[in-house]
XYZ file of N, CA and C in Angstrom:
864
model
N 22.448 1.026 -5.660
C 21.172 1.717 -5.777
C 21.181 2.684 -6.968
N 20.042 2.809 -7.599
C 19.908 3.706 -8.736
C 19.760 5.152 -8.234
N 19.999 6.154 -9.093
C 19.802 7.550 -8.683
C 18.372 7.774 -8.181
N 18.256 8.435 -7.042
C 16.939 8.693 -6.462
C 16.381 7.544 -5.653
N 17.129 6.462 -5.548
C 16.666 5.288 -4.804
C 17.393 5.218 -3.468
N 16.656 4.836 -2.416
C 17.295 4.669 -1.113
C 16.702 3.463 -0.394
N 17.538 2.846 0.432
C 17.144 1.618 1.124
C 16.225 1.934 2.301
N 15.168 1.120 2.448
C 14.227 1.280 3.550
C 14.286 0.122 4.538
N 14.651 -1.046 4.047
C 14.679 -2.214 4.921
C 15.661 -3.248 4.425
N 16.231 -3.997 5.370
C 17.194 -5.047 5.033
C 17.086 -6.097 6.130
N 16.510 -7.244 5.800
C 16.291 -8.271 6.806
C 16.414 -9.642 6.167
N 16.213 -10.659 6.969
C 16.212 -12.019 6.457
C 14.799 -12.588 6.558
N 14.561 -13.643 5.796
C 13.246 -14.241 5.820
C 13.129 -15.358 4.801
N 11.885 -15.687 4.458
C 11.614 -16.746 3.488
C 10.682 -16.210 2.410
N 10.743 -16.795 1.223
C 9.898 -16.332 0.126
C 9.729 -17.453 -0.897
N 8.710 -17.338 -1.724
C 8.433 -18.301 -2.787
C 7.350 -17.735 -3.692
N 7.242 -18.307 -4.889
C 6.138 -17.955 -5.791
C 5.149 -19.105 -5.766
N 3.914 -18.812 -5.397
C 2.910 -19.851 -5.207
C 1.930 -19.939 -6.372
N 1.799 -18.869 -7.142
C 0.987 -18.894 -8.359
C 1.830 -18.334 -9.496
N 1.877 -19.065 -10.586
C 2.638 -18.628 -11.741
C 1.799 -18.795 -12.994
N 1.626 -17.686 -13.729
C 0.829 -17.683 -14.956
C -0.561 -18.288 -14.734
N -1.159 -17.940 -13.591
C -2.521 -18.377 -13.286
C -2.630 -19.768 -12.716
N -1.536 -20.462 -12.478
C -1.584 -21.842 -11.988
C -0.938 -21.942 -10.610
N -1.650 -22.610 -9.669
C -1.090 -22.844 -8.345
C 0.021 -23.887 -8.424
N 1.095 -23.644 -7.668
C 2.220 -24.576 -7.606
C 2.148 -25.266 -6.242
N 1.792 -26.541 -6.222
C 1.530 -27.227 -4.955
C 2.773 -27.824 -4.306
N 3.817 -28.111 -5.078
C 5.005 -28.744 -4.504
C 6.106 -27.739 -4.193
N 5.744 -26.468 -4.075
C 6.721 -25.413 -3.828
C 7.139 -25.413 -2.363
N 8.364 -24.957 -2.087
C 8.862 -24.851 -0.716
C 9.519 -23.491 -0.525
N 9.617 -23.077 0.723
C 10.202 -21.784 1.043
C 11.690 -21.753 0.696
N 12.158 -20.597 0.264
C 13.586 -20.318 0.092
C 14.000 -19.297 1.141
N 15.038 -19.599 1.884
C 15.546 -18.659 2.883
C 16.566 -17.734 2.243
N 16.576 -16.498 2.718
C 17.539 -15.565 2.159
C 17.389 -14.164 2.713
N 17.897 -13.238 1.973
C 17.919 -11.831 2.381
C 16.819 -11.078 1.645
N 16.143 -10.181 2.368
C 15.056 -9.380 1.798
C 15.447 -7.911 1.915
N 15.603 -7.262 0.778
C 15.956 -5.844 0.766
C 14.795 -5.047 0.177
N 14.526 -3.912 0.767
C 13.434 -3.049 0.323
C 13.954 -1.638 0.108
N 13.664 -1.063 -1.041
C 13.969 0.338 -1.298
C 12.670 1.055 -1.614
N 12.760 2.344 -1.897
C 11.571 3.098 -2.254
C 11.088 2.776 -3.663
N 11.821 1.914 -4.372
C 11.447 1.569 -5.746
C 11.265 0.083 -6.000
N 11.925 -0.761 -5.216
C 11.876 -2.186 -5.535
C 12.108 -3.057 -4.310
N 11.777 -4.326 -4.500
C 11.954 -5.363 -3.494
C 12.930 -6.377 -4.082
N 13.973 -6.708 -3.338
C 14.981 -7.637 -3.821
C 15.011 -8.852 -2.898
N 14.842 -10.045 -3.486
C 14.856 -11.304 -2.753
C 16.098 -12.072 -3.178
N 17.041 -12.229 -2.268
C 18.313 -12.872 -2.584
C 18.435 -14.187 -1.827
N 18.417 -15.296 -2.560
C 18.528 -16.618 -1.962
C 19.631 -17.427 -2.596
N 19.703 -18.706 -2.242
C 20.763 -19.570 -2.761
C 20.650 -19.776 -4.267
N 19.421 -19.640 -4.798
C 19.222 -19.846 -6.239
C 19.443 -18.575 -7.045
N 19.790 -17.486 -6.387
C 20.009 -16.242 -7.099
C 19.197 -15.099 -6.535
N 19.123 -14.032 -7.290
C 18.460 -12.802 -6.838
C 17.262 -12.496 -7.730
N 16.164 -12.096 -7.099
C 14.969 -11.707 -7.844
C 14.575 -10.294 -7.442
N 14.253 -9.477 -8.433
C 13.844 -8.093 -8.181
C 12.385 -7.896 -8.580
N 11.624 -7.313 -7.677
C 10.226 -6.975 -7.953
C 10.093 -5.461 -7.846
N 9.793 -4.816 -8.944
C 9.568 -3.375 -8.918
C 8.278 -3.080 -8.146
N 8.307 -2.107 -7.250
C 7.096 -1.770 -6.498
C 5.968 -1.341 -7.428
N 6.323 -0.724 -8.546
C 5.315 -0.279 -9.507
C 4.606 -1.450 -10.180
N 5.183 -2.674 -10.067
C 4.576 -3.858 -10.682
C 3.600 -4.556 -9.745
N 3.575 -4.176 -8.462
C 2.680 -4.817 -7.501
C 1.257 -4.325 -7.742
N 0.338 -5.263 -7.979
C -1.037 -4.917 -8.311
C -1.927 -4.834 -7.083
N -1.754 -5.764 -6.162
C -2.500 -5.733 -4.903
C -1.812 -6.628 -3.892
N -2.321 -6.617 -2.662
C -1.761 -7.395 -1.565
C -2.864 -8.198 -0.894
N -2.469 -9.265 -0.216
C -3.419 -9.952 0.647
C -3.880 -11.297 0.138
N -4.467 -12.053 1.078
C -4.988 -13.373 0.787
C -4.073 -14.471 1.293
N -4.673 -15.597 1.702
C -3.918 -16.776 2.099
C -3.826 -17.725 0.918
N -2.648 -18.311 0.710
C -2.420 -19.248 -0.384
C -1.730 -20.489 0.191
N -2.456 -21.176 1.064
C -1.891 -22.330 1.765
C -2.034 -23.585 0.906
N -1.227 -23.680 -0.147
C -1.346 -24.788 -1.086
C -0.723 -26.071 -0.556
N 0.067 -25.958 0.501
C 0.602 -27.159 1.146
C 0.871 -26.857 2.616
N 1.209 -27.885 3.371
C 1.358 -27.744 4.816
C 2.526 -26.850 5.189
N 3.576 -26.822 4.383
C 4.747 -25.989 4.686
C 4.390 -24.509 4.687
N 3.450 -24.142 3.851
C 3.001 -22.748 3.808
C 1.955 -22.490 4.885
N 1.043 -23.441 5.082
C -0.062 -23.261 6.026
C 0.419 -23.058 7.457
N 1.587 -23.599 7.800
C 2.078 -23.481 9.175
C 2.687 -22.113 9.474
N 2.862 -21.280 8.461
C 3.404 -19.926 8.664
C 2.231 -18.967 8.846
N 2.138 -18.354 10.012
C 0.977 -17.515 10.316
C 1.033 -16.155 9.641
N 2.216 -15.563 9.552
C 2.344 -14.212 9.006
C 3.180 -14.217 7.736
N 2.550 -13.902 6.627
C 3.294 -13.669 5.396
C 2.543 -12.675 4.528
N 3.269 -11.992 3.665
C 2.677 -11.081 2.696
C 2.368 -11.853 1.419
N 1.208 -11.584 0.830
C 0.869 -12.115 -0.490
C 0.960 -10.959 -1.472
N 1.926 -11.014 -2.358
C 2.189 -9.919 -3.284
C 1.746 -10.350 -4.687
N 0.761 -9.667 -5.230
C 0.215 -10.003 -6.543
C 0.934 -9.171 -7.606
N 1.576 -9.867 -8.529
C 2.290 -9.221 -9.626
C 1.795 -9.832 -10.934
N 2.130 -9.252 -12.105
C 1.600 -9.777 -13.371
C 1.851 -11.266 -13.602
N 2.981 -11.793 -13.137
C 3.290 -13.207 -13.383
C 2.676 -14.149 -12.368
N 2.034 -13.636 -11.319
C 1.427 -14.512 -10.327
C 1.424 -13.924 -8.937
N 1.648 -14.778 -7.930
C 1.628 -14.357 -6.529
C 2.890 -14.839 -5.834
N 3.587 -13.912 -5.176
C 4.784 -14.216 -4.403
C 4.459 -14.062 -2.924
N 4.869 -15.030 -2.118
C 4.681 -14.962 -0.670
C 5.993 -14.564 -0.020
N 5.894 -13.740 0.997
C 7.076 -13.170 1.644
C 6.880 -13.230 3.153
N 7.797 -13.892 3.858
C 7.697 -14.038 5.311
C 8.986 -13.543 5.967
N 9.111 -12.238 6.205
C 10.318 -11.702 6.856
C 10.372 -12.109 8.326
N 11.573 -12.209 8.858
C 11.740 -12.587 10.261
C 11.084 -11.555 11.175
N 11.381 -10.278 10.959
C 10.789 -9.200 11.759
C 9.573 -8.650 11.008
N 8.502 -9.438 10.998
C 7.331 -9.155 10.177
C 6.753 -7.769 10.459
N 6.519 -7.438 11.727
C 5.861 -6.170 12.074
C 6.672 -4.969 11.620
N 7.972 -5.004 11.859
C 8.824 -3.879 11.459
C 8.873 -3.746 9.940
N 8.996 -4.897 9.263
C 9.050 -4.866 7.803
C 7.733 -4.383 7.215
N 6.619 -4.739 7.847
C 5.307 -4.324 7.350
C 5.191 -2.799 7.299
N 5.685 -2.131 8.331
C 5.650 -0.664 8.354
C 6.462 -0.102 7.196
N 7.675 -0.633 7.009
C 8.532 -0.168 5.919
C 7.902 -0.450 4.560
N 7.298 -1.618 4.420
C 6.739 -2.041 3.142
C 5.544 -1.172 2.751
N 4.583 -1.008 3.662
C 3.438 -0.157 3.358
C 3.876 1.297 3.205
N 4.897 1.704 3.962
C 5.417 3.050 3.802
C 5.989 3.270 2.414
N 6.703 2.267 1.893
C 7.268 2.380 0.550
C 6.173 2.510 -0.502
N 5.040 1.866 -0.264
C 3.941 1.886 -1.228
C 3.076 3.139 -1.116
N 3.042 3.757 0.077
C 2.047 4.808 0.318
C 2.619 6.177 0.671
N 3.782 6.243 1.315
C 4.233 7.518 1.874
C 4.504 8.599 0.839
N 4.853 8.228 -0.358
C 5.173 9.234 -1.371
C 3.971 9.633 -2.227
N 2.818 9.021 -1.962
C 1.639 9.251 -2.789
C 0.830 10.442 -2.273
N 0.162 11.132 -3.178
C -0.713 12.244 -2.804
C -2.158 11.769 -2.811
N -2.892 12.132 -1.768
C -4.281 11.738 -1.615
C -5.158 12.975 -1.499
N -6.463 12.756 -1.555
C -7.461 13.754 -1.199
C -8.198 13.249 0.034
N -8.504 14.150 0.959
C -9.141 13.722 2.201
C -10.242 14.694 2.619
N -11.296 14.136 3.197
C -12.319 14.917 3.901
C -12.291 14.491 5.355
N -11.961 15.450 6.222
C -11.879 15.127 7.643
C -12.330 16.306 8.490
N -13.232 16.032 9.474
C -14.019 14.803 9.513
C -15.191 14.899 8.535
N -15.487 13.826 7.834
C -16.667 13.810 6.972
C -17.923 13.639 7.815
N -17.776 12.880 8.911
C -18.856 12.673 9.875
C -18.244 12.740 11.266
N -18.907 13.414 12.185
C -18.435 13.501 13.570
C -19.613 13.291 14.503
N -19.500 12.294 15.391
C -20.596 12.005 16.313
C -21.883 11.641 15.609
N -21.781 11.054 14.435
C -22.963 10.658 13.670
C -23.564 11.755 12.829
N -22.971 12.950 12.851
C -23.509 14.102 12.121
C -22.593 14.411 10.937
N -23.167 14.493 9.742
C -22.397 14.808 8.544
C -21.858 16.233 8.644
N -20.580 16.407 8.333
C -19.912 17.697 8.438
C -19.741 18.340 7.061
N -19.743 19.636 7.033
C -19.602 20.378 5.777
C -18.127 20.669 5.504
N -17.336 19.617 5.423
C -15.903 19.773 5.175
C -15.601 19.560 3.692
N -14.541 20.194 3.245
C -14.156 20.110 1.835
C -13.021 19.097 1.650
N -12.883 18.610 0.437
C -11.758 17.752 0.085
C -10.469 18.585 0.073
N -9.400 18.029 0.665
C -8.104 18.694 0.680
C -7.023 17.718 0.242
N -5.975 18.250 -0.379
C -4.825 17.419 -0.693
C -4.139 17.011 0.615
N -3.630 15.780 0.631
C -3.038 15.270 1.863
C -1.919 14.283 1.549
N -1.019 14.135 2.507
C 0.034 13.130 2.455
C -0.121 12.203 3.654
N 0.178 10.921 3.429
C 0.084 9.931 4.495
C 1.473 9.515 4.974
N 1.507 9.028 6.202
C 2.717 8.407 6.727
C 2.313 7.169 7.512
N 2.860 6.028 7.129
C 2.575 4.783 7.830
C 3.513 4.689 9.030
N 2.928 4.585 10.224
C 3.709 4.514 11.450
C 3.481 3.174 12.132
N 4.102 2.988 13.283
C 4.084 1.685 13.942
C 2.681 1.232 14.305
N 1.840 2.123 14.796
C 0.510 1.730 15.241
C -0.593 2.575 14.624
N -0.254 3.374 13.624
C -1.248 4.295 13.074
C -0.893 4.708 11.656
N -1.879 5.264 10.988
C -1.668 5.971 9.728
C -1.910 7.448 10.025
N -0.894 8.269 9.833
C -1.017 9.699 10.076
C -1.206 10.417 8.750
N -1.961 11.488 8.777
C -2.264 12.224 7.554
C -2.210 13.720 7.830
N -1.533 14.467 6.968
C -1.456 15.924 7.066
C -2.032 16.520 5.795
N -2.950 17.480 5.945
C -3.568 18.112 4.791
C -2.908 19.465 4.519
N -3.103 19.957 3.301
C -2.512 21.252 2.960
C -3.148 22.373 3.772
N -4.347 22.137 4.304
C -5.016 23.145 5.126
C -4.541 23.167 6.562
N -3.608 22.272 6.912
C -3.042 22.294 8.258
C -3.655 21.301 9.221
N -4.556 20.444 8.749
C -5.136 19.434 9.637
C -4.167 18.265 9.781
N -4.118 17.715 10.993
C -3.344 16.505 11.240
C -4.289 15.440 11.767
N -4.314 14.310 11.100
C -5.242 13.235 11.442
C -4.436 11.990 11.772
N -4.756 11.357 12.892
C -4.127 10.089 13.249
C -5.205 9.017 13.309
N -5.070 8.000 12.472
C -5.989 6.873 12.467
C -5.254 5.697 13.089
N -5.553 5.416 14.361
C -4.887 4.313 15.045
C -5.435 2.984 14.523
N -4.553 2.075 14.213
C -4.963 0.821 13.587
C -5.801 -0.053 14.509
N -5.640 0.111 15.844
C -6.456 -0.682 16.766
C -7.732 0.050 17.156
N -8.066 1.124 16.428
C -9.234 1.937 16.774
C -10.131 2.152 15.550
N -10.140 1.189 14.661
C -10.965 1.299 13.460
C -12.246 0.501 13.669
N -13.374 1.208 13.670
C -14.653 0.544 13.899
C -15.232 -0.070 12.651
N -15.087 0.585 11.523
C -15.637 0.088 10.259
C -14.886 0.754 9.120
N -14.854 0.067 7.997
C -14.182 0.618 6.825
C -14.909 0.143 5.575
N -15.127 1.048 4.644
C -15.772 0.724 3.370
C -14.943 1.312 2.236
N -15.015 0.656 1.082
C -14.348 1.170 -0.099
C -15.307 1.128 -1.274
N -15.107 2.039 -2.195
C -15.994 2.101 -3.355
C -15.623 3.285 -4.222
N -16.592 3.752 -4.978
C -16.373 4.918 -5.845
C -17.418 5.978 -5.539
N -17.002 7.228 -5.617
C -17.895 8.348 -5.340
C -17.342 9.579 -6.045
N -18.218 10.548 -6.305
C -17.744 11.780 -6.914
C -16.901 12.547 -5.901
N -15.665 12.796 -6.282
C -14.719 13.520 -5.439
C -14.254 14.734 -6.233
N -14.529 15.917 -5.702
C -14.231 17.179 -6.373
C -14.987 17.219 -7.702
N -14.345 16.844 -8.803
C -15.013 16.963 -10.100
C -14.993 15.668 -10.895
N -14.698 14.534 -10.223
C -14.597 13.274 -10.948
C -14.987 12.122 -10.024
N -15.382 10.988 -10.613
C -15.682 9.788 -9.837
C -14.371 9.064 -9.566
N -14.074 8.842 -8.292
C -12.782 8.272 -7.907
C -12.975 7.166 -6.869
N -11.953 6.328 -6.743
C -11.934 5.329 -5.675
C -11.713 6.031 -4.340
N -12.391 5.538 -3.298
C -12.196 6.132 -1.980
C -12.424 5.123 -0.886
N -11.949 5.478 0.294
C -12.128 4.692 1.511
C -12.859 5.551 2.523
N -13.860 4.974 3.185
C -14.531 5.624 4.316
C -14.142 4.843 5.563
N -13.404 5.470 6.462
C -12.919 4.776 7.650
C -13.463 5.438 8.902
N -14.003 4.618 9.804
C -14.557 5.110 11.069
C -13.531 4.873 12.173
N -13.252 5.927 12.928
C -12.283 5.835 14.018
C -12.704 6.841 15.081
N -11.804 7.277 15.949
C -12.185 8.247 16.988
C -11.047 9.211 17.238
N -11.397 10.350 17.852
C -10.355 11.304 18.230
C -9.918 11.035 19.663
N -9.072 11.896 20.207
C -8.526 11.674 21.547
C -9.588 11.743 22.628
N -10.710 12.421 22.340
C -11.786 12.527 23.326
C -12.792 11.391 23.209
N -12.570 10.481 22.255
C -13.473 9.355 22.087
C -14.644 9.614 21.159
N -14.692 10.786 20.499
C -15.765 11.096 19.563
C -15.613 10.258 18.301
N -16.703 9.641 17.884
C -16.672 8.825 16.672
C -16.562 9.726 15.442
N -15.591 9.418 14.577
C -15.355 10.204 13.371
C -15.362 9.293 12.152
N -15.667 9.881 11.011
C -15.441 9.202 9.742
C -14.567 10.098 8.879
N -13.524 9.512 8.342
C -12.634 10.217 7.431
C -12.715 9.563 6.060
N -12.859 10.384 5.023
C -12.896 9.878 3.663
C -11.544 10.154 3.006
N -10.994 9.139 2.348
C -9.691 9.271 1.689
C -9.817 8.757 0.259
N -9.367 9.564 -0.701
C -9.399 9.176 -2.105
C -8.005 9.328 -2.699
N -7.754 8.591 -3.763
C -6.448 8.658 -4.394
C -6.366 7.721 -5.572
N -5.163 7.505 -6.102
C -4.984 6.566 -7.216
C -5.485 5.175 -6.834
N -6.020 4.453 -7.800
C -6.624 3.149 -7.516
C -5.675 2.212 -6.780
N -4.415 2.103 -7.247
C -3.461 1.194 -6.609
C -3.197 1.607 -5.168
N -3.005 2.897 -4.944
C -2.715 3.380 -3.599
C -3.894 3.126 -2.665
N -5.107 3.322 -3.158
C -6.296 3.062 -2.346
C -6.389 1.577 -2.019
N -6.047 0.715 -2.984
C -6.048 -0.729 -2.736
C -5.070 -1.096 -1.632
N -3.860 -0.527 -1.664
C -2.853 -0.822 -0.642
C -3.280 -0.267 0.718
N -3.812 0.954 0.741
C -4.248 1.558 2.001
C -5.393 0.764 2.612
N -6.303 0.295 1.780
C -7.414 -0.519 2.283
C -6.884 -1.800 2.928
N -5.886 -2.438 2.323
C -5.304 -3.656 2.893
C -4.739 -3.386 4.284
N -4.080 -2.248 4.448
C -3.500 -1.905 5.749
C -4.585 -1.595 6.773
N -5.551 -0.763 6.403
C -6.609 -0.394 7.341
C -7.506 -1.583 7.666
N -7.667 -2.489 6.722
C -8.490 -3.684 6.972
C -7.867 -4.522 8.076
N -6.541 -4.559 8.156
C -5.887 -5.264 9.257
C -6.296 -4.651 10.593
N -6.365 -3.302 10.618
C -6.789 -2.635 11.840
C -8.227 -2.952 12.189
N -9.115 -2.984 11.180
C -10.516 -3.299 11.436
C -10.660 -4.693 12.028
N -9.851 -5.626 11.552
C -9.935 -6.992 12.067
C -9.567 -7.054 13.546
N -8.714 -6.138 14.010
C -8.371 -6.087 15.430
C -9.586 -5.711 16.276
N -10.535 -4.989 15.676
C -11.688 -4.479 16.418
C -12.928 -5.328 16.245
N -12.896 -6.284 15.303
C -14.066 -7.123 15.091
C -14.240 -8.066 16.276
N -15.472 -8.460 16.527
C -15.749 -9.284 17.695
C -16.861 -10.263 17.414
N -16.816 -11.385 18.081
C -17.885 -12.371 17.971
C -18.447 -12.701 19.347
N -18.224 -11.831 20.338
C -18.696 -12.106 21.686
C -20.210 -11.991 21.756
N -20.794 -12.742 22.692
C -22.241 -12.741 22.883
C -22.621 -11.630 23.865
N -23.483 -10.720 23.439
C -23.961 -9.646 24.294
C -25.471 -9.719 24.418
N -25.972 -9.371 25.611
C -27.421 -9.374 25.837
C -28.040 -8.130 25.210
N -29.363 -8.110 25.149
C -30.068 -6.938 24.625
C -29.801 -5.715 25.493
N -29.696 -5.931 26.814
C -29.385 -4.808 27.715
C -27.992 -4.268 27.433
N -27.020 -5.177 27.218
C -25.669 -4.743 26.853
C -25.711 -3.850 25.616
N -26.455 -4.296 24.595
C -26.525 -3.550 23.335
C -27.232 -2.211 23.530
N -28.240 -2.181 24.413
C -28.928 -0.913 24.680
C -27.976 0.096 25.309
N -27.131 -0.389 26.223
C -26.158 0.499 26.868
C -25.152 1.010 25.837
N -24.647 0.123 24.986
C -23.691 0.535 23.959
C -24.321 1.534 22.989
N -25.577 1.285 22.633
C -26.278 2.200 21.732
C -26.459 3.565 22.374
N -26.770 3.584 23.667
C -26.934 4.852 24.373
C -25.614 5.622 24.417
N -24.519 4.935 24.737
C -23.208 5.583 24.741
C -22.861 6.106 23.355
N -23.154 5.307 22.330
C -22.873 5.684 20.945
C -23.648 6.933 20.555
N -24.855 7.089 21.144
C -25.719 8.232 20.823
C -25.372 9.473 21.627
N -24.404 9.357 22.546
C -23.959 10.528 23.290
C -24.452 10.618 24.717
N -25.151 9.603 25.213
C -25.621 9.616 26.600
C -24.422 9.424 27.526
N -24.297 10.255 28.549
C -23.183 10.165 29.487
C -23.307 8.885 30.313
N -22.178 8.257 30.675
C -22.236 7.010 31.454
C -23.050 7.129 32.733
N -22.924 8.280 33.458
C -23.655 8.425 34.712
C -25.155 8.590 34.506
N -25.567 8.909 33.260
C -26.994 9.069 32.967
C -27.635 7.790 32.454
N -26.837 6.739 32.254
C -27.362 5.490 31.701
C -28.474 4.883 32.566
N -28.324 4.804 33.903
C -29.391 4.186 34.707
C -30.742 4.853 34.490
N -30.787 6.201 34.567
C -32.064 6.899 34.370
C -32.540 6.785 32.926
N -31.620 6.848 31.991
C -31.989 6.824 30.575
C -32.639 5.498 30.190
N -32.144 4.390 30.755
C -32.660 3.068 30.393
C -33.530 2.447 31.481
N -33.683 3.165 32.600
C -34.509 2.629 33.677
C -33.879 1.436 34.360
N -32.563 1.487 34.561
C -31.842 0.383 35.173
C -31.322 0.787 36.540
N -31.073 -0.201 37.387
C -30.492 0.042 38.700
C -29.020 0.429 38.544
N -28.556 1.347 39.399
C -27.179 1.825 39.318
C -26.182 0.678 39.458
N -26.403 -0.205 40.457
C -25.493 -1.327 40.662
C -25.487 -2.260 39.458
N -26.645 -2.424 38.825
C -26.735 -3.275 37.641
C -25.892 -2.702 36.499
N -25.936 -1.378 36.345
C -25.156 -0.731 35.296
C -23.663 -0.839 35.595
N -23.287 -0.687 36.879
C -21.883 -0.822 37.262
C -21.358 -2.219 36.922
N -22.152 -3.247 37.218
C -21.751 -4.614 36.891
C -21.654 -4.801 35.380
N -22.565 -4.178 34.669
C -22.558 -4.274 33.210
C -21.299 -3.624 32.639
N -20.945 -2.440 33.174
C -19.721 -1.780 32.735
C -18.496 -2.663 32.992
N -18.481 -3.323 34.165
C -17.360 -4.216 34.476
C -17.233 -5.301 33.416
N -18.369 -5.880 33.024
C -18.358 -6.952 32.035
C -17.889 -6.447 30.676
N -18.358 -5.258 30.281
C -17.970 -4.699 28.988
C -16.491 -4.316 28.961
N -15.968 -3.873 30.108
C -14.532 -3.586 30.207
C -13.733 -4.876 30.049
N -14.198 -5.955 30.704
C -13.507 -7.246 30.597
C -13.515 -7.763 29.163
N -14.604 -7.474 28.423
C -14.710 -7.908 27.028
C -13.988 -6.962 26.069
N -13.349 -5.911 26.616
C -12.629 -4.928 25.799
C -13.556 -4.256 24.786
N -14.757 -3.907 25.257
C -15.733 -3.209 24.420
C -15.778 -1.728 24.781
N -15.534 -1.398 26.045
C -15.413 -0.007 26.484
C -14.118 0.134 27.255
N -13.672 1.384 27.386
C -12.455 1.682 28.124
C -12.815 2.520 29.341
N -12.189 2.201 30.480
C -12.457 2.943 31.703
C -11.704 4.265 31.660
N -12.448 5.366 31.864
C -11.852 6.692 31.838
C -11.446 7.131 33.239
N -12.340 6.914 34.206
C -12.049 7.255 35.602
C -12.637 6.171 36.487
N -12.135 6.081 37.715
C -12.761 5.200 38.688
C -14.200 5.680 38.883
N -15.057 4.828 39.375
C -16.502 5.013 39.382
C -17.053 4.802 37.992
N -16.289 4.154 37.189
C -16.721 3.648 35.902
C -17.376 4.670 35.007
N -16.632 5.731 34.745
C -16.982 6.525 33.578
C -16.250 5.876 32.416
N -16.988 5.525 31.388
C -16.408 4.769 30.284
C -16.680 5.473 28.970
N -15.933 5.079 27.941
C -16.201 5.553 26.589
C -16.031 4.386 25.635
N -16.787 4.411 24.544
C -16.719 3.344 23.570
C -15.358 3.329 22.878
N -14.845 2.131 22.632
C -13.695 2.001 21.760
C -14.173 1.483 20.405
N -13.242 1.123 19.522
C -13.632 0.723 18.171
C -14.561 -0.481 18.174
N -14.260 -1.472 19.015
C -15.100 -2.669 19.067
C -16.511 -2.316 19.530
N -16.602 -1.483 20.566
C -17.918 -1.091 21.070
C -18.718 -0.307 20.051
N -18.052 0.618 19.331
C -18.760 1.397 18.312
C -19.283 0.497 17.208
N -18.498 -0.517 16.871
C -18.899 -1.446 15.821
C -20.166 -2.196 16.232
N -20.188 -2.695 17.472
C -21.348 -3.437 17.966
C -22.564 -2.529 18.055
N -22.368 -1.304 18.582
C -23.490 -0.375 18.718
C -24.076 -0.012 17.356
N -23.211 0.208 16.386
C -23.691 0.541 15.041
C -24.514 -0.603 14.467
N -24.042 -1.860 14.667
C -24.793 -3.006 14.174
C -26.122 -3.150 14.896
N -26.146 -2.862 16.216
C -27.385 -2.954 16.986
C -28.411 -1.936 16.490
N -27.947 -0.728 16.173
C -28.855 0.303 15.642
C -29.433 -0.131 14.305
N -28.594 -0.719 13.450
C -29.060 -1.165 12.144
C -30.068 -2.296 12.228
N -29.987 -3.099 13.324
C -30.923 -4.216 13.493
C -32.288 -3.762 13.983
N -32.382 -2.525 14.496
C -33.655 -2.045 15.054
C -34.647 -1.681 13.951
């Protein structure tokens, strides 16, 4: 290891380069070997030799490149975009390596954050603060210089957007991520930083958003209940608020719990929206 460099991960897996100099390679096959990760580089050691990829050379992540059946049958792999093309990486312990990998790309970077930028649908008068991130097993944690601690659970992301906006005194890349606090209040946190770091963070948070996306069929009454909960109506007030029978609402809550759209807080079906439910309710409001 070089001075200032330390090892973060050491595992086995498969890897290959699927795009080289802008051209897809269709007859490529996986190479098995050792995958080493440090805070500065990625080392792929196989029977044909050793390849080093500097983390600073990684431009972006993501995308499927199933150019042949041997690649298509692997469900989990990283797509690493570098100047010479795209390298695919499939470590044996994918989940554990993913934490280390995103941590290597993000944990040492400095960001700016507004938290909460929106709480319960109401825009907050919060200022941008310097912040550091830490990629954890099920969440992205963030600590600001002002003493705020924010946990964005990856399975609790309702929506995420990326773009550019004036931050402090300059136009910068940023992410707007919708999640919730421990009490179930819907929050939006804005995070800005270097373009590459924002690209990597978006890739990680987008995985969390996909966990919350849904294609289930809901009735108009279901959507009305979700919209009411999203607007702050207490579960026990739903029957009077929407003019529904109590037993009908109880059955509806049971169905929404089964669909993993709301979470049961107490027996007698006091419920609160989770990320999937907030996503559906937000879309229902936009359709009105």
